[in-house]
Amino acid sequence: MISAVEKAKLVYILNRDAAANLTISSPLEAHKNQAIVHHIVGLDVGFENPTFAALEVEYSDADQDPTGEAFNNAEKVTPHSDISGSLC
């Protein structure tokens, strides 16, 4: 599994076909609105559904707070997502 962060989180699933050729899926969107993603990694889960984790900060409260207090209190979180045919 490969993931990319730009304006939105995109996840690509890599597989091999019967002839052992590498195939890549169409990009799956995995983003959350009003969040800044600092890093994203694929997790080794063996043969389970592909899983990735991200380090991100949600800024929706800070965007609405003119005092700046919500920005100072924003915390980084690590959401985990798995892919089971479609994104959960």
Short mmCIF file of C-alpha atoms in Angstrom, two decimals:
data_model
loop_
_atom_site.label_atom_id
_atom_site.label_comp_id
_atom_site.label_asym_id
_atom_site.label_seq_id
_atom_site.Cartn_x
_atom_site.Cartn_y
_atom_site.Cartn_z
CA MET A 1 0.00 0.00 0.00
CA ILE A 2 1.22 3.47 -0.87
CA SER A 3 -0.27 6.66 0.48
CA ALA A 4 0.28 10.30 -0.37
CA VAL A 5 -0.54 13.56 1.33
CA GLU A 6 -1.10 16.67 -0.69
CA LYS A 7 -4.37 18.52 -0.50
CA ALA A 8 -6.06 15.26 0.50
CA LYS A 9 -4.87 11.86 1.70
CA LEU A 10 -4.79 9.40 -1.19
CA VAL A 11 -4.25 5.66 -0.83
CA TYR A 12 -3.17 3.31 -3.60
CA ILE A 13 -3.29 -0.47 -3.21
CA LEU A 14 -0.56 -2.48 -4.95
CA ASN A 15 -1.22 -6.07 -6.05
CA ARG A 16 0.28 -8.66 -8.37
CA ASP A 17 -1.75 -10.29 -11.11
CA ALA A 18 -1.53 -13.94 -12.21
CA ALA A 19 1.53 -13.16 -14.35
CA ALA A 20 3.26 -11.52 -11.33
CA ASN A 21 2.97 -8.05 -12.87
CA LEU A 22 2.57 -5.23 -10.39
CA THR A 23 -0.81 -3.48 -10.58
CA ILE A 24 -1.86 -0.30 -8.82
CA SER A 25 -5.41 0.64 -7.88
CA SER A 26 -7.13 3.90 -8.62
CA PRO A 27 -6.55 6.41 -5.82
CA LEU A 28 -8.89 6.16 -2.85
CA GLU A 29 -9.55 9.36 -0.93
CA ALA A 30 -8.96 9.04 2.80
CA HIS A 31 -8.97 12.65 3.88
CA LYS A 32 -10.82 14.39 6.66
CA ASN A 33 -11.92 17.99 6.24
CA GLN A 34 -10.16 20.68 8.28
CA ALA A 35 -7.16 18.57 9.24
CA ILE A 36 -3.47 19.09 8.63
CA VAL A 37 -1.61 15.84 8.03
CA HIS A 38 1.99 15.81 9.23
CA HIS A 39 2.87 12.22 8.31
CA ILE A 40 1.23 9.03 7.04
CA VAL A 41 2.52 5.43 7.06
CA GLY A 42 1.33 2.00 6.00
CA LEU A 43 1.17 -0.58 8.79
CA ASP A 44 2.35 -4.18 8.46
CA VAL A 45 -0.76 -6.27 9.14
CA GLY A 46 0.21 -9.43 7.26
CA PHE A 47 -2.67 -10.62 5.11
CA GLU A 48 -5.35 -8.55 6.87
CA ASN A 49 -6.99 -5.54 5.21
CA PRO A 50 -4.41 -2.84 4.39
CA THR A 51 -4.13 -0.36 7.25
CA PHE A 52 -2.44 3.01 7.57
CA ALA A 53 -1.98 5.54 10.35
CA ALA A 54 -1.60 9.30 10.11
CA LEU A 55 -0.34 12.01 12.42
CA GLU A 56 -2.69 14.96 12.01
CA VAL A 57 -4.13 18.05 13.69
CA GLU A 58 -7.76 19.03 13.35
CA TYR A 59 -8.06 22.80 13.04
CA SER A 60 -11.85 23.32 12.80
CA ASP A 61 -12.05 24.84 16.30
CA ALA A 62 -9.01 27.04 15.73
CA ASP A 63 -10.48 28.28 12.46
CA GLN A 64 -13.54 29.63 14.33
CA ASP A 65 -11.73 31.06 17.40
CA PRO A 66 -10.58 34.69 16.99
CA THR A 67 -8.65 34.62 20.31
CA GLY A 68 -6.17 31.96 19.17
CA GLU A 69 -6.72 29.87 22.31
CA ALA A 70 -8.06 26.88 20.34
CA PHE A 71 -4.94 26.94 18.14
CA ASN A 72 -2.70 26.80 21.21
CA ASN A 73 -4.71 23.84 22.59
CA ALA A 74 -4.80 21.82 19.35
CA GLU A 75 -3.36 18.33 19.74
CA LYS A 76 -1.94 15.89 17.22
CA VAL A 77 -3.92 12.68 16.87
CA THR A 78 -3.15 9.36 15.16
CA PRO A 79 -6.22 8.01 13.39
CA HIS A 80 -6.00 4.49 11.93
CA SER A 81 -7.90 3.50 8.80
CA ASP A 82 -8.26 0.16 7.11
CA ILE A 83 -9.24 -0.58 3.55
CA SER A 84 -11.66 -3.42 2.91
CA GLY A 85 -12.56 -2.97 -0.74
CA SER A 86 -13.78 0.53 0.06
CA LEU A 87 -12.40 3.00 2.53
CA CYS A 88 -13.86 2.87 6.06
#
